[in-house]
Coordinates of C-alpha atoms and ligand atoms in Angstrom, one line a residue:
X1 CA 116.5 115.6 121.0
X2 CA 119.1 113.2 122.2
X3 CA 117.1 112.3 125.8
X4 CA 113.7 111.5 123.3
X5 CA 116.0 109.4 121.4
X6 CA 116.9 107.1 124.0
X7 CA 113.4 106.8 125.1
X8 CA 111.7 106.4 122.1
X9 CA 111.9 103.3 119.8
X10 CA 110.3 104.9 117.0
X11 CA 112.2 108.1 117.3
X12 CA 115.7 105.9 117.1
X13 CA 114.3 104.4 113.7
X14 CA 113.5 107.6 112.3
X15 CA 117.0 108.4 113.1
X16 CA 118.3 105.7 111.0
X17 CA 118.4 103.3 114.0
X18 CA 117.5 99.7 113.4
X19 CA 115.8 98.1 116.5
X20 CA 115.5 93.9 117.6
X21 CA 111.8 94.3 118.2
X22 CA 110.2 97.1 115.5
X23 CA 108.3 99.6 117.3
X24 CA 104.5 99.3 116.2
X25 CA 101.7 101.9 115.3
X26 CA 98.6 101.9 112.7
X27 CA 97.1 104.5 110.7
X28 CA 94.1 104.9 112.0
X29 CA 94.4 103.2 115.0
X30 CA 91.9 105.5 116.7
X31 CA 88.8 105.2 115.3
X32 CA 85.8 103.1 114.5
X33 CA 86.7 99.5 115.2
X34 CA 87.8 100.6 118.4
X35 CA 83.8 100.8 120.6
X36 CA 85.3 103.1 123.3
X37 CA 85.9 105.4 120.3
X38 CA 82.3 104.3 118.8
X39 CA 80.6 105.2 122.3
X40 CA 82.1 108.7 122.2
X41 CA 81.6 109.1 118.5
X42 CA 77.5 108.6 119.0
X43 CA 77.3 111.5 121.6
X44 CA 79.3 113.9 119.3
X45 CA 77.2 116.0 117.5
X46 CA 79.4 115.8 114.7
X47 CA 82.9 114.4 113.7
X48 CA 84.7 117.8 113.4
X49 CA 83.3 118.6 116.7
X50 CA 85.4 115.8 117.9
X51 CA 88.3 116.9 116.4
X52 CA 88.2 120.6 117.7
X53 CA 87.2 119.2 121.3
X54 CA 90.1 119.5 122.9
X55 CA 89.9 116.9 125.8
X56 CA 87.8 114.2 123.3
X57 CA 90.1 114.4 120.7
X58 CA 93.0 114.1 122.8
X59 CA 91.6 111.2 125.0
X60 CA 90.6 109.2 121.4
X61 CA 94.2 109.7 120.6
X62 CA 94.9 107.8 123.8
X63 CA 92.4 105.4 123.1
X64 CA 94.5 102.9 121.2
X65 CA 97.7 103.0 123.5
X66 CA 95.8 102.1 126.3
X67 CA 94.4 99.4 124.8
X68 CA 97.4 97.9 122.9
X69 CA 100.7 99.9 124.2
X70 CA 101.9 100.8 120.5
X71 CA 104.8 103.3 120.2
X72 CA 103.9 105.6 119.2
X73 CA 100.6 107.9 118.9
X74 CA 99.2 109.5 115.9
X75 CA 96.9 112.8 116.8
X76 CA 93.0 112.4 116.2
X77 CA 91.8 114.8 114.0
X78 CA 91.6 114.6 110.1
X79 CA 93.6 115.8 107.4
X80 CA 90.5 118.0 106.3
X81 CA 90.5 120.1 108.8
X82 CA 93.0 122.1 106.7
X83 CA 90.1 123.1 103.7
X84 CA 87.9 124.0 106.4
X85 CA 90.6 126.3 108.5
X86 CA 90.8 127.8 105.1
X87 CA 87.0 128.6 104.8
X88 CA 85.4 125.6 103.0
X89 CA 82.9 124.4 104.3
X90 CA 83.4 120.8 105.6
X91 CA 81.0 118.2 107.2
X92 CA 80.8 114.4 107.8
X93 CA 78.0 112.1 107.9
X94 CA 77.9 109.0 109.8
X95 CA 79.1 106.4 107.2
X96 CA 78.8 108.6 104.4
X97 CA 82.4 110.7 104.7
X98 CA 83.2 113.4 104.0
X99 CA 80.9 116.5 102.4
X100 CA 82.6 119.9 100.9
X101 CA 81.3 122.6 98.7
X102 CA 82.8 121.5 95.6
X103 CA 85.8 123.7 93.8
X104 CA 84.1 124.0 90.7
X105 CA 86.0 126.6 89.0
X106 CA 88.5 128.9 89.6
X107 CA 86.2 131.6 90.4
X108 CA 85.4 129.0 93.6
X109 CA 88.7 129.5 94.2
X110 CA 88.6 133.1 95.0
X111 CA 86.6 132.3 97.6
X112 CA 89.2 130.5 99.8
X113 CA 90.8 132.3 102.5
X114 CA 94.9 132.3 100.9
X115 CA 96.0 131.5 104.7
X116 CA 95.0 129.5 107.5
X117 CA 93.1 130.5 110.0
X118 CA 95.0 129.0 113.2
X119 CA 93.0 130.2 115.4
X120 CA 90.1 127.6 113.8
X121 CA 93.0 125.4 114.5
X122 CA 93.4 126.0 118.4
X123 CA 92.2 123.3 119.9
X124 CA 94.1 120.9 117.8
X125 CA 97.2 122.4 118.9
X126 CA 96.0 122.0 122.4
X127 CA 94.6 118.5 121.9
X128 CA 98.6 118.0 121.1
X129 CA 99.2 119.4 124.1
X130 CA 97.1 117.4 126.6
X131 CA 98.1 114.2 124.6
X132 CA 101.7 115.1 125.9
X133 CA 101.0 115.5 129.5
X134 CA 99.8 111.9 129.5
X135 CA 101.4 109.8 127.1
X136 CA 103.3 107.1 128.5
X137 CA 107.3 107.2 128.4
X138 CA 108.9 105.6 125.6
X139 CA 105.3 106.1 123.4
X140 CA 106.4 108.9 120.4
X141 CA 103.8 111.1 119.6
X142 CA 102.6 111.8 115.7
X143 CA 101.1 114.9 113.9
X144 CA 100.0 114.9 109.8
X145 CA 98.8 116.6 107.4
X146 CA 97.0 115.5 104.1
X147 CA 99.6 115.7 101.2
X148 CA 98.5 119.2 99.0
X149 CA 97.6 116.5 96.2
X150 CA 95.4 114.4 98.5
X151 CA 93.4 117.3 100.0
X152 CA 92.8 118.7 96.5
X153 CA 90.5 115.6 95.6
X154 CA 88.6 116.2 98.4
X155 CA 88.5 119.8 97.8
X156 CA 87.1 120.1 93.9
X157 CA 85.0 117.0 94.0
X158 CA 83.3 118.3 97.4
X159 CA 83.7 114.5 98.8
X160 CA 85.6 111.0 98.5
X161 CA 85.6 109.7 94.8
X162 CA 86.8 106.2 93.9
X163 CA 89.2 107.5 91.0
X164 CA 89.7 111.4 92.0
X165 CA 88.7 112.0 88.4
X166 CA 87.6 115.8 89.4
X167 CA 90.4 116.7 90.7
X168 CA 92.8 115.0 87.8
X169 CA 90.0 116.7 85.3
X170 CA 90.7 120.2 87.1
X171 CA 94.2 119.8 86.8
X172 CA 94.3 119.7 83.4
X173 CA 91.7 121.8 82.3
X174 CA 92.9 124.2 84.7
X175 CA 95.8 123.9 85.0
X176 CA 97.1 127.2 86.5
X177 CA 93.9 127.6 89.0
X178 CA 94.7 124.0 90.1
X179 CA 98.8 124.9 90.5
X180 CA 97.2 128.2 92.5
X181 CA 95.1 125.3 95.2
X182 CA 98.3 123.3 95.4
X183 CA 100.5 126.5 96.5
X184 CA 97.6 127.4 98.9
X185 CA 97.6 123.9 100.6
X186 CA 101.7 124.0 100.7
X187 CA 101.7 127.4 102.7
X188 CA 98.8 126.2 104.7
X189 CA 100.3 122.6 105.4
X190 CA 103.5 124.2 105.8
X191 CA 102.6 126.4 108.9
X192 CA 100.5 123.1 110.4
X193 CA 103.2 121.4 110.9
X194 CA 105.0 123.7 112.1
X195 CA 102.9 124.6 115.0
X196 CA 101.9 120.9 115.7
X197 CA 105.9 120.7 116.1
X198 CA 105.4 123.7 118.5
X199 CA 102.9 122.4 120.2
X200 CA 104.7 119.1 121.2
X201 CA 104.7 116.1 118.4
X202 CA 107.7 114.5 118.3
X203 CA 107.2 113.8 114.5
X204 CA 104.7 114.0 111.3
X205 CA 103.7 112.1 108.4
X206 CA 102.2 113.2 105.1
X207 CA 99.7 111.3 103.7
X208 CA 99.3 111.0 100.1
X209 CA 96.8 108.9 99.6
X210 CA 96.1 109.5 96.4
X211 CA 99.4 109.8 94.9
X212 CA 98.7 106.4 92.9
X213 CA 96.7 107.7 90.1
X214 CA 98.8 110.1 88.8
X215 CA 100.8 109.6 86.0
X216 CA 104.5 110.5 85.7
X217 CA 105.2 113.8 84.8
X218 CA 101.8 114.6 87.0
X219 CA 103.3 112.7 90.1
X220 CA 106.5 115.0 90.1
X221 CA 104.3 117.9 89.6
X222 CA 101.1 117.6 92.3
X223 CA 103.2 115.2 94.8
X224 CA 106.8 115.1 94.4
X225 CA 107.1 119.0 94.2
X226 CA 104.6 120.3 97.0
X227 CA 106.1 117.5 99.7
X228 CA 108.9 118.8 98.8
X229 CA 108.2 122.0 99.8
X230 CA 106.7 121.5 102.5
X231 CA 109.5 119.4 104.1
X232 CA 112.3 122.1 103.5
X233 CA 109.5 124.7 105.1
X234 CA 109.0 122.9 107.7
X235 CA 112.9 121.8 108.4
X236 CA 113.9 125.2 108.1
X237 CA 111.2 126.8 110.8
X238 CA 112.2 123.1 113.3
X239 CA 115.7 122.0 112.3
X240 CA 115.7 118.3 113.1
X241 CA 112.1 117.5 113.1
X242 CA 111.5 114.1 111.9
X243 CA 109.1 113.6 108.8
X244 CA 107.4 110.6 107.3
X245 CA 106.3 110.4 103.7
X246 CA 103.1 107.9 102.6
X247 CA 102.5 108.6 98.7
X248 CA 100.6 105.5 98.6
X249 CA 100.5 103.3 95.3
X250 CA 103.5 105.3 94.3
X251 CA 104.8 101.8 93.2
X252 CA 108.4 102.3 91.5
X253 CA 107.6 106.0 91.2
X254 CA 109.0 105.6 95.1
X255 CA 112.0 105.6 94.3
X256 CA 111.7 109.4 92.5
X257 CA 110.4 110.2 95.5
X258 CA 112.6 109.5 97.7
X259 CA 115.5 111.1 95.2
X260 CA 113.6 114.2 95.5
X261 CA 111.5 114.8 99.3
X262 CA 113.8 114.7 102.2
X263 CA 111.9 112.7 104.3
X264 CA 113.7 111.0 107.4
X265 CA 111.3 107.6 106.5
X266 CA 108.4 106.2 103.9
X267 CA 105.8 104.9 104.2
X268 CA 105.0 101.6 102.4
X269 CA 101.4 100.7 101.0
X270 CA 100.3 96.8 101.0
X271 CA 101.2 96.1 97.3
X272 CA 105.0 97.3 97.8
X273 CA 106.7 93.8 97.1
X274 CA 108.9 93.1 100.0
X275 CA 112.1 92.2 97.8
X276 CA 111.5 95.6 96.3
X277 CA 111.4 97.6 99.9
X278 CA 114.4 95.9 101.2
X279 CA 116.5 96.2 98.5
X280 CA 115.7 99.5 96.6
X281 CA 114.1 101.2 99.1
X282 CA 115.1 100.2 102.6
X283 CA 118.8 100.8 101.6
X284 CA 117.9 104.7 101.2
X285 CA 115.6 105.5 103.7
X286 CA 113.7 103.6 107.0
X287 CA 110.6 102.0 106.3
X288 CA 107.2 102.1 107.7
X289 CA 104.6 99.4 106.7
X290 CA 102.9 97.4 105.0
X291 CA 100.7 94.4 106.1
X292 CA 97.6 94.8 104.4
X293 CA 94.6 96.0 106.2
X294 CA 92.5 93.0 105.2
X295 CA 95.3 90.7 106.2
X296 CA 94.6 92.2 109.8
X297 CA 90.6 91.9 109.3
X298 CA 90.7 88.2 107.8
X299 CA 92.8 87.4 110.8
X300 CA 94.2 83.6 111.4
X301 CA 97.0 81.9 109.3
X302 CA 96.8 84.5 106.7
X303 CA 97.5 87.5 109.2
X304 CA 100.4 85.2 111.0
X305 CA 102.1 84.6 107.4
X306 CA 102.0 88.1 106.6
X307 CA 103.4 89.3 109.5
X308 CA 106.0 87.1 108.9
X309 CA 106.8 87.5 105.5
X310 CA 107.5 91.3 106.2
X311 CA 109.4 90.6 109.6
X312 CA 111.6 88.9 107.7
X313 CA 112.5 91.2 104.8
X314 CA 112.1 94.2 106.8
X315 CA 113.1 93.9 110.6
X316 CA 117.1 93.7 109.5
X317 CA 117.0 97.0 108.7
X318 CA 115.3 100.2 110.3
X319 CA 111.8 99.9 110.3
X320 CA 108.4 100.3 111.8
X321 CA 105.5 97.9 111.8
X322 CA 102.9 99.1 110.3
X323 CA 99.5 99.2 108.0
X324 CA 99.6 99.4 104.5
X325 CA 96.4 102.1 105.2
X326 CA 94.2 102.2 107.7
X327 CA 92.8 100.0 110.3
X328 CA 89.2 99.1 108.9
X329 CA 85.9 99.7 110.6
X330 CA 85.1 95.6 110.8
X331 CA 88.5 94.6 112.2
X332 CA 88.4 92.6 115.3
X333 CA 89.8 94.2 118.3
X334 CA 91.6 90.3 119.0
X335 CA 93.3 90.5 115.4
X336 CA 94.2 93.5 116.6
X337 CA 96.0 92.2 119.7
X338 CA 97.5 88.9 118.0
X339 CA 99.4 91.6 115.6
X340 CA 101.1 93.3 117.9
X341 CA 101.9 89.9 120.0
X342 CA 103.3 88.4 117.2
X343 CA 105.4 91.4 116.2
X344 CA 107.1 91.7 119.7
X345 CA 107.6 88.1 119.5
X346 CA 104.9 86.8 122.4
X347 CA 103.6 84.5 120.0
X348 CA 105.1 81.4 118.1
X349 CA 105.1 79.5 114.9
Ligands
1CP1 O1 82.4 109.0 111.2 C1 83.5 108.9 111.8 O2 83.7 108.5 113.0 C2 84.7 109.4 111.0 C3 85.7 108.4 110.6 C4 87.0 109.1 110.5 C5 88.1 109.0 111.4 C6 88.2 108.1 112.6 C7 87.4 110.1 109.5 C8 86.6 110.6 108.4 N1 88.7 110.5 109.8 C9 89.1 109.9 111.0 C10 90.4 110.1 111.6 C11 91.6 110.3 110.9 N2 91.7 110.6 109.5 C12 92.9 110.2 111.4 C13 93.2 110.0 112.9 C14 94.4 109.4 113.3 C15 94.5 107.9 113.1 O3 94.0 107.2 113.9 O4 95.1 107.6 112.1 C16 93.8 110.4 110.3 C17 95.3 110.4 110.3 C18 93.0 110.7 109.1 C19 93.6 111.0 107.8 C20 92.7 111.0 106.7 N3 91.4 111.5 106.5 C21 93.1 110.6 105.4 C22 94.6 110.1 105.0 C23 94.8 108.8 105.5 C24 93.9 107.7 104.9 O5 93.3 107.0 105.6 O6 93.9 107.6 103.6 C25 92.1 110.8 104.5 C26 92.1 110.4 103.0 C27 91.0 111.3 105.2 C28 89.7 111.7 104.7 C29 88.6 111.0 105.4 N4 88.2 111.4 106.7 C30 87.2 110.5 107.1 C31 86.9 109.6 106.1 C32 85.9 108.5 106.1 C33 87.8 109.9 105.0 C34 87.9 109.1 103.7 C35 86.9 109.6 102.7 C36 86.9 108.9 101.4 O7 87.9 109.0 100.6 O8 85.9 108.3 101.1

């Protein structure tokens, strides 16, 4: 542990470290905006065949560093690979996202495998492997998983919904089938990470993406609880491994959050006021975030003041530049560039 710390920026903040220049990486920073991703993308047959290609999915990984020498790399693959190793059925059409046989019931329920099947999950675990062998010193490399909350919504409404009402109408109408899922998705997440630890990542983040719309006594119950869990699974089977959280639109519920899931840093979404993340939040914990994606796809003076607003409040302390979610398809490769310029100080005024 102590030889990747000195080599790796990101790996020193997650440690509690606070460095001059914040390391630098973006949720998804491989993917479409990027065209060498776009080129291999239209010979794919489909996107999961991309992400349990072993050599693809590990070169898209590289894609990004290559192009713009962030620290630290964040495996390609998606966080619903999980429902499928467990026997849903899961495809993706171009620009449509995601497809899944909806979990209408609970009788649907029965028909989900209650483990993993790891060996569905091979090649991922080997994709984390290759990434290793040619990842460039100092450059940290990142698992994930999907949050059990997050993955649920994808799971009952059988595809991405604007307000995740399914999933929050499941809950409560079902409310013991529903804690049933979320147990599933723990165990299953659980031994993910686990193995992406054995296989070589140097740390993981849990996304929650979804964690926003729930209210409070719901939050504790489908986020708080299962990340939780999952991060004291996951510390006891790798003691020391390094774990982000990203409930996104968690708001002041982060604070609860961070009183309750042991993560070693949090993520930040794009309407976490600065003041708020330096003060209540920074003083707890290392931060990760949170320019807002369309901040980096509008570009100009309104991407340079951004930046710099969240430089300012955030780079005393330990942090990590980052997204407040994901890179968007439009977003122009130069934007892209001037960010990551301007945050290791190439670029004035
Ligand atoms: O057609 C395509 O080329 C697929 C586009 C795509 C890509 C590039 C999808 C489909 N997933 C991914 C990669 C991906 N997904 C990564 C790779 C690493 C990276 O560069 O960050 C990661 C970490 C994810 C995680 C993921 N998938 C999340 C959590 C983070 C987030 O962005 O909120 C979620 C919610 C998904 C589901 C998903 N997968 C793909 C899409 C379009 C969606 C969203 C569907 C929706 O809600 O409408």
């Amino acid at each position: 542990m102590t030889d990747r710390l000195v080599d790796k920026p990101l790996l020193r903040v997650l440690a509690g470290g606070c460095e001059a220049i914040p390391p630098i990486w973006l949720m998804r920073q491989a993917g479409r905006y990027l065209p060498e991703y776009r080129a291999l993308r239209a010979k794919a047959a489909g996107f999961l065949d991309l992400c349990f290609d072993t050599k693809q999915a590990a070169e898209i990984t590289l894609q990004p560093i290559r192009r713009f020498g962030f620290d630290a790399a964040i495996l390609f693959s998606d966080i619903l690979v999980v429902p499928h190793a467990l026997g849903q059925r899961v495809t993706f059409r171009e620009g449509e996202g995601p497809q899944l046989d909806a979990i209408v019931d609970s009788s649907a329920l029965k028909r989900l495998r209650e483990e993993v099947d790891h060996v569905r999950l091979e090649p991922v675990y080997e994709a984390i492997a290759a990434v290793k062998r040619q990842l460039p010193v100092g450059v940290a490399l990142l698992g994930f998983c999907g949050a059990p909350w997050t993955v649920a919504t994808y799971m009952i409404a059988g595809a991405g919904t604007m307000d995740q009402l399914p999933a929050r109408l499941f809950a409560y109408q079902h409310c013991e089938a529903f804690a049933k899922l979320i147990d599933i998705l723990v165990e299953a997440s659980t031994g993910y990470l686990i193995r992406q630890f054995a296989a070589g990542v140097d740390a993981v983040q849990i996304f929650d993406t979804w964690a926003g719309v729930l209210p409070g006594d719901e939050f504790r119950r489908w986020c708080i609880e299962p990340c939780s869990r999952i991060v004291a699974g996951v510390r006891k089977a790798v003691p020391g491994s390094r774990i982000i959280g990203f409930p996104r639109g968690a708001a002041t519920e982060l604070e609860s959050y961070l009183d309750a899931v042991a993560v070693d840093a949090i993520g930040l979404d794009w309407t976490v006021e600065l003041g708020f993340a330096r003060d209540r939040v920074q003083t707890r914990r290392p931060v990760q975030g949170n320019l807002d994606p369309l901040a980096l796809l509008a570009g100009g003076a309104a991407l340079d003041r951004s930046i710099d607003a969240i430089l300012d409040a955030l780079s005393g302390g330990p942090f990590i530049f980052n997204l407040g979610h994901g890179v968007l398809p439009e977003t122009p490769i130069a934007h892209v560039e001037r960010l990551v310029a301007r945050v290791r100080g190439a670029t004035d005024g």
